[in-house]
Coordinates of C-alpha atoms and ligand atoms in Angstrom, one line a residue:
X1 CA 95.0 88.0 56.7
X2 CA 92.4 90.6 57.7
X3 CA 89.2 90.7 59.8
X4 CA 87.2 93.6 61.2
X5 CA 87.4 92.0 64.7
X6 CA 89.7 89.5 66.2
X7 CA 88.6 87.7 69.4
X8 CA 91.4 86.3 71.5
X9 CA 90.0 83.2 73.3
X10 CA 86.9 81.1 72.4
X11 CA 85.6 80.4 75.8
X12 CA 82.1 81.4 76.7
X13 CA 83.1 85.1 76.8
X14 CA 84.7 85.0 73.4
X15 CA 81.8 82.8 71.8
X16 CA 79.1 85.3 73.0
X17 CA 81.2 88.3 71.8
X18 CA 81.6 86.7 68.4
X19 CA 77.9 86.3 67.9
X20 CA 77.2 89.9 69.0
X21 CA 79.8 91.3 66.5
X22 CA 78.4 89.2 63.7
X23 CA 74.9 90.7 64.6
X24 CA 76.5 94.1 63.9
X25 CA 77.8 93.1 60.6
X26 CA 81.5 92.7 61.3
X27 CA 83.8 90.1 60.0
X28 CA 85.1 88.0 62.9
X29 CA 88.1 85.8 63.6
X30 CA 88.3 83.7 66.8
X31 CA 91.9 82.9 67.9
X32 CA 92.3 79.9 70.4
X33 CA 94.8 77.2 70.5
X34 CA 92.3 74.9 72.1
X35 CA 89.0 73.3 70.9
X36 CA 85.8 75.4 71.6
X37 CA 84.1 73.9 74.6
X38 CA 87.3 72.0 75.4
X39 CA 88.6 71.1 78.8
X40 CA 91.4 73.6 78.8
X41 CA 88.8 76.4 79.4
X42 CA 87.0 77.3 82.6
X43 CA 83.8 77.5 80.5
X44 CA 83.9 73.6 80.1
X45 CA 83.8 72.5 83.7
X46 CA 81.9 75.1 85.8
X47 CA 78.9 74.5 87.9
X48 CA 76.5 75.6 85.1
X49 CA 74.7 78.1 87.3
X50 CA 72.9 81.0 85.6
X51 CA 72.8 82.8 88.9
X52 CA 71.7 86.3 88.3
X53 CA 71.8 86.7 92.1
X54 CA 75.5 85.9 92.3
X55 CA 76.3 89.5 93.2
X56 CA 78.2 89.0 96.5
X57 CA 82.0 89.0 95.9
X58 CA 84.1 86.1 97.0
X59 CA 85.9 88.1 99.7
X60 CA 84.1 89.4 102.8
X61 CA 84.5 91.6 105.9
X62 CA 86.7 89.8 108.5
X63 CA 87.8 87.1 106.0
X64 CA 91.5 87.9 106.8
X65 CA 91.0 86.0 110.2
X66 CA 90.8 82.8 108.1
X67 CA 94.2 83.3 106.3
X68 CA 96.2 81.0 108.7
X69 CA 93.6 78.3 108.0
X70 CA 94.0 78.8 104.2
X71 CA 97.7 78.1 104.6
X72 CA 97.5 75.2 107.2
X73 CA 94.7 73.2 105.5
X74 CA 95.8 72.3 101.9
X75 CA 92.6 70.6 101.2
X76 CA 90.1 73.2 102.8
X77 CA 87.5 74.8 100.6
X78 CA 89.9 77.8 100.1
X79 CA 93.6 77.1 100.2
X80 CA 96.7 78.9 99.3
X81 CA 99.7 76.7 98.2
X82 CA 102.6 77.9 100.4
X83 CA 105.0 77.7 97.5
X84 CA 102.8 80.1 95.6
X85 CA 102.3 82.5 98.5
X86 CA 105.0 85.0 97.6
X87 CA 103.6 85.4 94.1
X88 CA 100.0 85.5 95.4
X89 CA 100.6 88.1 98.2
X90 CA 99.7 91.3 96.2
X91 CA 96.6 89.7 94.7
X92 CA 95.6 88.3 98.2
X93 CA 96.1 91.7 99.8
X94 CA 93.8 93.4 97.4
X95 CA 91.3 90.5 97.8
X96 CA 91.2 91.0 101.6
X97 CA 90.8 94.8 101.2
X98 CA 88.3 94.7 98.4
X99 CA 85.4 93.7 100.5
X100 CA 86.6 94.6 104.0
X101 CA 83.4 96.4 104.9
X102 CA 79.7 96.0 104.3
X103 CA 79.6 99.1 102.3
X104 CA 82.3 97.8 99.9
X105 CA 80.4 94.5 99.5
X106 CA 77.3 96.5 98.7
X107 CA 79.0 98.7 96.1
X108 CA 80.4 95.6 94.4
X109 CA 77.0 93.9 94.5
X110 CA 75.3 96.9 93.0
X111 CA 77.8 96.9 90.1
X112 CA 77.5 93.2 89.5
X113 CA 73.8 93.3 89.5
X114 CA 73.8 95.6 86.5
X115 CA 75.9 93.0 84.6
X116 CA 73.8 90.0 85.8
X117 CA 70.3 91.2 85.8
X118 CA 68.0 89.1 83.4
X119 CA 71.0 86.9 82.6
X120 CA 68.9 83.7 82.2
X121 CA 66.5 85.3 79.7
X122 CA 69.5 86.7 77.7
X123 CA 71.0 83.2 77.5
X124 CA 67.7 81.7 76.5
X125 CA 67.5 84.2 73.7
X126 CA 71.1 83.6 72.4
X127 CA 70.7 79.8 72.7
X128 CA 67.4 79.9 70.8
X129 CA 68.9 81.8 67.9
X130 CA 71.9 79.3 67.8
X131 CA 69.7 76.3 67.9
X132 CA 70.7 75.4 71.4
X133 CA 67.6 76.1 73.3
X134 CA 67.7 72.6 74.8
X135 CA 70.9 73.5 76.7
X136 CA 69.4 76.4 78.7
X137 CA 66.8 76.2 81.5
X138 CA 66.2 79.8 82.3
X139 CA 63.4 79.1 84.6
X140 CA 64.6 76.3 86.9
X141 CA 65.5 78.5 89.8
X142 CA 68.4 77.7 92.1
X143 CA 68.5 76.6 95.6
X144 CA 70.9 77.2 98.5
X145 CA 70.7 74.5 101.2
X146 CA 71.9 74.6 104.9
X147 CA 71.7 72.2 107.8
X148 CA 69.7 74.6 109.7
X149 CA 68.4 78.2 109.6
X150 CA 71.6 79.3 111.5
X151 CA 73.7 78.5 108.4
X152 CA 71.5 80.9 106.3
X153 CA 71.6 83.5 109.0
X154 CA 75.5 83.4 109.0
X155 CA 75.2 84.7 105.4
X156 CA 72.7 87.5 106.5
X157 CA 74.7 90.4 104.9
X158 CA 74.7 88.8 101.5
X159 CA 71.0 88.0 101.6
X160 CA 70.1 91.4 103.0
X161 CA 72.0 93.1 100.1
X162 CA 70.3 90.9 97.6
X163 CA 66.9 91.8 99.0
X164 CA 67.7 95.4 98.9
X165 CA 68.6 95.0 95.2
X166 CA 65.2 93.6 94.5
X167 CA 66.2 89.9 94.3
X168 CA 63.3 87.8 95.4
X169 CA 63.9 84.5 97.4
X170 CA 61.9 82.1 99.2
X171 CA 62.7 80.4 102.5
X172 CA 62.0 76.6 102.7
X173 CA 61.6 74.8 105.9
X174 CA 62.5 71.2 106.5
X175 CA 59.5 69.1 105.4
X176 CA 58.9 71.4 102.3
X177 CA 62.6 71.1 101.5
X178 CA 62.4 67.2 101.7
X179 CA 59.5 67.3 99.3
X180 CA 61.2 69.5 96.8
X181 CA 64.6 67.7 97.0
X182 CA 63.6 64.1 97.8
X183 CA 67.1 62.6 97.1
X184 CA 68.9 65.1 99.4
X185 CA 70.3 64.0 102.7
X186 CA 67.9 64.8 105.6
X187 CA 70.8 66.4 107.3
X188 CA 69.8 69.5 105.3
X189 CA 66.8 71.2 106.8
X190 CA 66.7 74.7 105.4
X191 CA 66.7 76.0 101.9
X192 CA 66.5 79.2 100.1
X193 CA 65.1 79.2 96.5
X194 CA 65.8 82.0 94.0
X195 CA 63.2 81.7 91.3
X196 CA 64.7 84.2 88.9
X197 CA 67.9 82.1 88.3
X198 CA 68.5 79.2 85.8
X199 CA 71.2 76.9 84.7
X200 CA 72.8 75.4 81.6
X201 CA 72.5 71.7 80.9
X202 CA 76.0 71.2 79.5
X203 CA 78.4 74.2 79.5
X204 CA 80.9 72.6 77.3
X205 CA 78.4 71.8 74.6
X206 CA 76.9 75.2 74.9
X207 CA 80.3 76.9 74.1
X208 CA 81.0 74.5 71.3
X209 CA 77.6 75.1 69.9
X210 CA 77.8 78.9 70.0
X211 CA 81.2 78.8 68.3
X212 CA 79.9 76.4 65.7
X213 CA 76.9 78.8 65.1
X214 CA 79.3 81.7 64.8
X215 CA 81.2 79.8 62.1
X216 CA 78.1 78.9 60.2
X217 CA 77.5 82.7 60.1
X218 CA 80.9 83.3 58.6
X219 CA 83.2 83.7 61.6
X220 CA 86.7 82.2 61.0
X221 CA 88.5 80.2 63.7
X222 CA 92.2 79.9 63.9
X223 CA 94.0 77.4 66.2
X224 CA 96.7 79.8 67.5
X225 CA 97.8 81.7 70.5
X226 CA 97.7 85.5 70.5
X227 CA 101.1 86.9 71.5
X228 CA 100.9 90.6 71.1
X229 CA 99.4 93.6 69.2
X230 CA 100.9 95.5 66.4
X231 CA 100.0 99.2 66.6
X232 CA 101.2 102.5 65.4
X233 CA 100.2 105.9 66.8
X234 CA 98.4 104.2 69.6
X235 CA 96.0 102.6 67.1
X236 CA 95.7 98.8 66.7
X237 CA 96.9 97.4 63.4
X238 CA 97.0 93.7 63.9
X239 CA 96.9 90.8 66.5
X240 CA 100.2 88.9 66.4
X241 CA 99.6 85.2 66.8
X242 CA 101.7 82.0 66.7
X243 CA 100.3 81.5 63.1
X244 CA 101.2 85.1 62.0
X245 CA 99.5 88.5 62.0
X246 CA 95.9 89.2 61.6
X247 CA 95.1 92.8 60.5
X248 CA 92.1 94.1 62.3
X249 CA 90.3 97.3 63.5
X250 CA 89.4 95.9 66.9
X251 CA 90.6 93.1 69.2
X252 CA 88.8 91.7 72.2
X253 CA 90.9 90.1 75.0
X254 CA 88.8 87.1 76.2
X255 CA 91.6 84.7 77.0
X256 CA 90.3 83.9 80.5
X257 CA 93.1 83.4 83.0
X258 CA 95.7 84.1 80.5
X259 CA 94.5 87.5 79.6
X260 CA 96.8 89.4 82.0
X261 CA 99.9 89.6 79.7
X262 CA 97.8 90.7 76.8
X263 CA 96.1 93.4 78.8
X264 CA 99.5 94.6 79.9
X265 CA 100.6 94.9 76.2
X266 CA 97.5 97.0 75.6
X267 CA 98.5 99.4 78.4
X268 CA 96.8 97.9 81.6
X269 CA 98.4 96.0 84.4
X270 CA 95.6 94.0 86.0
X271 CA 96.1 91.7 89.1
X272 CA 94.5 88.7 87.5
X273 CA 95.1 85.2 89.0
X274 CA 93.7 81.8 89.0
X275 CA 91.2 80.7 91.6
X276 CA 91.7 77.0 90.7
X277 CA 88.5 75.0 90.9
X278 CA 87.6 71.4 90.5
X279 CA 84.6 69.2 89.6
X280 CA 83.7 65.6 90.1
X281 CA 80.9 64.3 87.9
X282 CA 79.0 61.0 88.5
X283 CA 77.9 60.0 85.1
X284 CA 74.4 58.6 84.4
X285 CA 71.1 58.9 86.1
X286 CA 70.2 58.2 89.6
X287 CA 69.8 60.3 92.8
X288 CA 70.6 64.0 92.5
X289 CA 69.2 67.5 92.9
X290 CA 65.8 68.3 91.4
X291 CA 67.0 71.9 90.9
X292 CA 70.7 72.8 91.2
X293 CA 71.9 73.4 94.8
X294 CA 74.6 75.3 96.5
X295 CA 75.6 73.6 99.8
X296 CA 76.3 76.3 102.4
X297 CA 78.6 74.5 104.8
X298 CA 80.5 72.5 102.1
X299 CA 80.9 75.4 99.8
X300 CA 80.0 73.3 96.7
X301 CA 77.5 73.5 93.9
X302 CA 75.7 70.4 92.7
X303 CA 74.0 70.4 89.4
X304 CA 72.4 67.7 87.3
X305 CA 73.7 68.0 83.8
X306 CA 73.1 66.1 80.5
X307 CA 76.1 63.9 81.5
X308 CA 75.3 63.2 85.1
X309 CA 75.5 64.9 88.5
X310 CA 78.4 67.5 88.8
X311 CA 79.7 68.7 92.1
X312 CA 81.9 71.8 91.5
X313 CA 83.8 74.0 93.9
X314 CA 87.0 74.5 95.8
X315 CA 89.3 77.5 95.6
X316 CA 93.0 76.9 95.4
X317 CA 95.4 79.8 94.9
X318 CA 98.4 78.1 93.3
X319 CA 98.9 79.7 89.9
X320 CA 98.3 78.4 86.5
X321 CA 101.3 76.0 86.1
X322 CA 101.1 73.6 89.1
X323 CA 99.6 70.3 88.4
X324 CA 96.1 69.5 89.8
X325 CA 95.8 68.1 93.3
X326 CA 93.2 65.4 92.6
X327 CA 92.7 64.7 96.4
X328 CA 90.5 67.9 96.0
X329 CA 88.3 66.2 93.4
X330 CA 88.0 63.1 95.7
X331 CA 86.7 65.5 98.4
X332 CA 84.0 66.7 96.0
X333 CA 83.1 63.0 95.3
X334 CA 82.7 62.5 99.0
X335 CA 80.4 65.5 99.2
X336 CA 78.3 64.0 96.4
X337 CA 78.0 60.7 98.3
X338 CA 77.1 62.6 101.5
X339 CA 74.6 64.8 100.0
X340 CA 72.8 62.2 97.8
X341 CA 73.0 58.9 99.6
X342 CA 72.8 56.1 97.0
X343 CA 74.3 58.1 94.1
X344 CA 76.2 55.8 91.7
X345 CA 79.9 56.9 91.6
X346 CA 81.1 54.0 89.6
X347 CA 81.6 56.2 86.6
X348 CA 83.2 59.4 88.0
X349 CA 85.2 61.9 86.2
X350 CA 87.4 64.7 87.6
X351 CA 88.4 68.0 86.3
X352 CA 90.5 71.1 87.2
X353 CA 90.2 74.5 85.7
X354 CA 91.1 78.2 86.3
X355 CA 88.7 80.8 87.3
X356 CA 90.1 84.0 85.8
X357 CA 89.8 86.2 88.9
X358 CA 90.3 89.8 89.8
X359 CA 90.7 90.4 93.5
X360 CA 87.5 92.3 93.9
X361 CA 85.4 89.8 91.9
X362 CA 84.5 92.4 89.2
X363 CA 85.5 91.6 85.6
X364 CA 87.4 94.0 83.4
X365 CA 85.1 95.2 80.6
X366 CA 86.2 98.3 78.8
X367 CA 88.5 100.0 76.4
X368 CA 92.3 99.4 76.8
X369 CA 94.2 102.5 77.8
X370 CA 97.3 102.0 75.7
X371 CA 96.1 100.8 72.3
X372 CA 92.9 102.2 70.7
X373 CA 90.8 99.4 69.3
X374 CA 91.6 96.8 72.0
X375 CA 88.7 95.8 74.3
X376 CA 89.0 94.0 77.6
X377 CA 86.5 91.2 78.3
X378 CA 88.1 89.1 81.0
X379 CA 88.5 88.5 84.7
X380 CA 84.9 87.0 85.2
X381 CA 86.1 84.8 88.2
X382 CA 83.1 82.8 89.7
X383 CA 80.4 84.3 87.4
X384 CA 81.7 84.0 83.8
X385 CA 79.1 81.7 82.5
X386 CA 76.1 83.7 83.8
X387 CA 77.6 87.1 83.0
X388 CA 78.8 86.1 79.4
X389 CA 75.7 87.0 77.5
X390 CA 75.8 90.6 78.7
X391 CA 79.5 90.9 78.5
X392 CA 79.4 89.7 74.9
X393 CA 76.9 92.6 74.1
X394 CA 79.1 95.1 76.0
X395 CA 82.3 94.1 74.3
X396 CA 80.6 94.4 70.9
X397 CA 79.1 97.8 71.8
X398 CA 82.5 99.0 72.8
X399 CA 84.1 97.5 69.7
X400 CA 81.6 99.3 67.4
X401 CA 81.5 102.6 69.2
X402 CA 77.9 102.1 70.5
X403 CA 77.1 103.4 74.0
X404 CA 77.4 100.6 76.4
X405 CA 74.0 99.5 77.9
X406 CA 75.3 99.7 81.5
X407 CA 77.7 102.0 83.2
X408 CA 81.1 100.4 82.9
X409 CA 83.0 102.7 85.4
X410 CA 83.2 99.8 88.1
X411 CA 84.5 97.4 85.4
X412 CA 87.4 99.5 84.2
X413 CA 90.8 97.8 84.1
X414 CA 92.3 101.1 85.1
X415 CA 90.8 100.9 88.6
X416 CA 94.0 98.9 89.5
X417 CA 96.5 101.5 88.4
Ligands
LIG1 C1 84.8 74.9 89.4 C2 84.2 76.1 88.8 C3 82.9 76.4 88.9 C4 82.3 77.5 88.3 N1 80.9 77.7 88.3 C5 80.4 78.7 87.6 C6 79.0 78.8 87.5 O1 78.2 78.0 88.1 N2 78.4 79.9 86.9 C7 79.2 80.9 86.4 O2 78.6 81.8 85.8 N3 80.6 80.7 86.3 C8 81.1 79.7 87.0 N4 82.4 79.6 87.0 C9 83.3 80.6 86.4 C10 83.3 80.5 84.8 O3 83.4 79.1 84.4 C11 84.4 81.3 84.2 O4 84.3 82.7 84.7 C12 84.3 81.5 82.7 O5 84.2 80.2 82.1 C13 85.3 82.3 82.1 O6 85.1 82.3 80.7 P1 86.3 82.9 79.7 O7 85.8 82.7 78.4 O8 86.7 84.2 80.2 O9 87.6 81.9 80.0 P2 87.8 80.4 79.5 O10 86.6 79.6 79.5 O11 88.9 79.9 80.4 O12 88.3 80.5 78.0 C14 89.5 81.2 77.7 C15 90.0 80.7 76.4 O13 91.1 81.5 76.0 C16 92.1 80.6 75.4 N5 93.3 81.3 75.4 C17 94.2 81.4 76.5 N6 95.3 82.1 76.1 C18 95.1 82.5 74.8 C19 95.9 83.2 73.9 N7 97.1 83.7 74.2 N8 95.4 83.3 72.6 C20 94.3 82.9 72.3 N9 93.4 82.1 73.1 C21 93.9 81.9 74.4 C22 92.0 79.3 76.2 O14 92.4 78.2 75.4 C23 90.5 79.2 76.4 O15 89.8 78.4 75.5 C24 83.1 78.4 87.6 C25 84.5 78.1 87.4 C26 85.0 77.0 88.0 C27 86.5 76.7 87.8

């Protein structure tokens, strides 16, 4: 079997990359043991934000003071499973250090902005070409809500950096907030609206639709797991899968949280781990946000999707093998009820998935150091949906020898070596 390009993983990153490679005239094979848009992928269950302003890394200066709480409170918004702590330590150490000063946060934000700028418009363009325009609302804007102005001011560093990067936002005081979010609990009296951002109306259907479109344009899809690379003289020859080898000139690693071992086989050891996240979705119509909201004190995002109102959040450091702790999803359900009194939760569905996270919150996008022809496109953590449209373009540019449209130095996998 032969293909110009093999894409390992058909989540949102792999799907976007496939379309970009097809645009450049390459033959493409997508390898994934799961169904496109399926529940095994982070791309299925996320909060659906196309938040081009999500430039602030998950870690922050002084966050180390919270470590004891992360260990003590297994159901807190960020928790580390004690049994997993020994394995998580190197990742956590880098996480704490990566954003330990405002200058470090600012440097990460500057890099992420180059990846995210114009993301809603890029998604709208891709979706329109794939016949999926109905799934992208590039102009909805997104809102952050707080019980009072003090909650917003507690995040002053992040908002100051956003403003310096040219991100426009609008402050909304109590009455105006109630008018714009009539179903929202009156406990929330301050909002920040980011007009440049948008959202997806059904992330799982979006990925399934992008892959189906790629297949309609000639891409092949194989239900298999990629295991290794065959190479000689440092040049890629084939991707080795559970269904045999696929000869190829280029391979893109887009296997989400499971990308680490493949990247290592291509020469780069990357500290990639899961920030396990959950969602609870109340199916049907009824009370909910008019535009998607991030709730400052509860650390959750609530978005109305085609299927209902989804509350997504929680960060649990516990590896990829441990079973979900559904008490966490119950907490998300209780946030839904508290934020939108009267919401109907009689048809509620829970989900757990793995954010593929680097400690500094910057994905790995670039050429592998050990095997020419292998391209990294993984590690998108909290921002994989929004960043996927540009990551797909970058991966295709790298695979075909074009100059990448942004400076990829901060995204190099080799920054960890
Ligand atoms: C609760 C939660 C909320 C989130 N909210 C947002 C949000 O609002 N906005 C945003 O931008 N991002 C958000 N994210 C992050 C985003 O969902 C992820 O960053 C993104 O989906 C990662 O996409 P991916 O394609 O890299 O990985 P995935 O979607 O996980 O896909 C990886 C695919 O690779 C396959 N695979 C694994 N191993 C192999 C192998 N060896 N061979 C072949 N295939 C393999 C898997 O089966 C899977 O289908 C959220 C995540 C979570 C968990």
